[in-house]
Each structure stands twice: as C-alpha cells, then as structure tokens.
XYZ file of C-alpha atoms in Angstrom:
134
model
C -17.821 -7.977 24.636
C -16.964 -9.863 21.512
C -17.798 -8.569 18.009
C -18.560 -9.967 15.022
C -16.443 -10.541 11.791
C -17.975 -8.373 10.530
C -15.924 -5.178 12.444
C -12.536 -6.710 10.776
C -11.392 -3.750 8.904
C -12.793 -1.568 11.615
C -10.411 -3.255 13.809
C -7.310 -3.071 11.222
C -7.846 0.443 10.394
C -7.679 1.121 14.229
C -4.463 -0.920 14.346
C -3.057 0.536 11.871
C -4.092 4.400 13.251
C -2.702 3.132 17.152
C 0.449 2.652 14.739
C 0.722 5.211 12.543
C 1.072 3.322 9.407
C -0.702 4.696 6.201
C -3.362 2.543 4.744
C -2.181 2.540 1.145
C 1.414 1.188 2.757
C -0.411 -1.694 4.699
C -2.474 -2.422 1.402
C 0.409 -2.169 -0.829
C 1.772 -4.493 1.248
C -0.200 -6.989 1.893
C -1.590 -7.081 -1.379
C -4.939 -4.953 -1.780
C -6.266 -2.034 -3.188
C -5.986 0.964 -0.826
C -9.791 1.619 -0.973
C -10.591 -2.125 0.400
C -10.421 -0.709 3.963
C -12.877 2.086 3.745
C -14.814 0.219 1.748
C -14.919 -2.845 4.075
C -15.648 -0.720 6.880
C -18.616 1.250 5.542
C -20.326 -2.175 3.825
C -19.064 -4.321 7.388
C -17.329 -6.809 4.565
C -15.423 -9.800 5.569
C -12.007 -10.571 4.142
C -11.443 -13.743 3.006
C -9.003 -16.116 4.362
C -5.855 -14.788 2.580
C -6.381 -11.313 3.538
C -7.393 -12.043 7.065
C -3.929 -14.218 7.392
C -1.903 -11.352 5.476
C -3.386 -8.967 7.908
C -2.719 -10.678 10.818
C 0.898 -11.472 10.244
C 2.227 -8.165 9.017
C 0.205 -6.202 12.222
C 1.195 -9.258 14.501
C -1.850 -9.805 16.118
C -4.058 -13.125 16.332
C -6.974 -13.877 13.819
C -8.973 -14.204 17.047
C -8.613 -10.549 17.626
C -9.157 -9.380 14.147
C -11.579 -11.752 13.717
C -13.736 -11.693 16.662
C -12.754 -9.038 18.937
C -11.185 -11.604 21.366
C -8.286 -10.470 23.349
C -7.562 -13.256 25.618
C -8.926 -12.072 28.907
C -7.090 -8.781 27.788
C -4.464 -10.271 30.052
C -0.903 -11.646 28.115
C 2.999 -12.227 29.089
C 3.832 -8.338 29.378
C 1.080 -7.210 31.507
C -0.067 -3.990 32.461
C 1.027 -2.959 29.178
C -0.471 -5.258 27.525
C -3.763 -4.465 28.977
C -2.985 -0.691 28.176
C -2.684 -1.373 24.689
C -5.514 -3.269 24.231
C -8.069 -0.898 26.358
C -6.782 2.012 23.473
C -7.521 -0.443 20.481
C -11.101 -0.739 21.903
C -11.358 2.879 22.509
C -10.040 3.712 19.034
C -12.490 1.667 17.626
C -15.580 2.763 19.321
C -14.243 6.283 18.322
C -14.184 5.088 14.668
C -17.642 3.956 15.260
C -19.073 6.970 17.129
C -17.637 9.009 13.808
C -19.471 6.748 11.439
C -22.579 7.760 13.189
C -24.520 11.122 12.128
C -24.070 14.193 14.367
C -27.603 13.781 15.521
C -27.267 10.223 16.815
C -23.307 10.886 17.514
C -23.449 13.932 20.391
C -26.198 12.566 23.071
C -23.693 9.653 22.997
C -21.081 11.926 23.981
C -22.920 13.817 26.021
C -24.085 10.662 27.931
C -20.455 9.572 28.209
C -19.472 12.726 29.655
C -22.118 12.696 32.194
C -21.179 9.292 33.093
C -17.201 10.632 33.154
C -18.478 13.706 35.696
C -20.454 11.879 38.019
C -17.952 8.638 37.935
C -14.968 11.462 39.687
C -17.459 12.965 41.906
C -17.638 9.125 43.517
C -14.196 8.987 43.479
C -13.913 12.146 45.179
C -16.267 11.622 47.801
C -14.558 7.989 48.487
C -11.160 9.832 48.895
C -12.471 12.075 51.142
C -14.336 9.411 53.056
C -11.172 7.527 53.208
C -8.580 10.105 53.898
C -11.311 10.965 57.560
C -10.919 7.349 58.462
C-alpha cells in the first residue's frame, strides 16, 4: 500500500533511524533547520522540491519512495536483502506512527497485533506437525 506525500518526513526520519544518522547532522548537511523533520512529521507537511531532491540524493533513495512510499514491488537487483531492508523500513514507519498515537489508541492495536501473531504462529506449528506426519 503506497503512502501519501504527507508521510515524506516520516519516511526520512525512519531512514535516518535505520541508518543511525542524527537528525541534526542530516539537517545541516542538506541545509534545513534541525526542527524541520519533527515539525514536518507532526504537521504532515510536504517538502519543497529542492529539499525532496537533496534528501533523495543524501539518502540514496528514490523520490518515489520518499514521496509516495513506492518500492518498485519490493524487489531490486539485490533480491532478498533489498526486500529485507524495505520491509524493515516499513516496520519502522509503522512503529513511528504508533508512537504518535495516544496510549489509549496504541495499546489495543498492539494487543491485536500480538493476538494475530500468536494465531499465525499456532497455525504454522499445526501445519508443520501435519507436514511431518505425512
């Protein structure tokens, strides 16, 4: 599912976290104020063209990914490793979105994810037992 341009700063922040790059360093390197990322996330603001291009070049990510979340069907020349990187970025983006929610909204979502995960693990175990019997 592709995201909206207003998630640009969330994707940038997730990428910075993933790579261990400090927001202040990134901001200085591309010529923006250090609070631009946090205010961009909270306001869901869209970057201007120059900042989007500088961010893309700095992070070596496509504009399609930073602006729209498009990942070219999650496969590239490097195959499985590329998929894992994109998958981890998506998980970080969801995690950041959960952090923005109030605790009363966040906890039921986390509980639901845990329940789905538990059901999936049980189903996978049952299938494995069934496969081993055959």
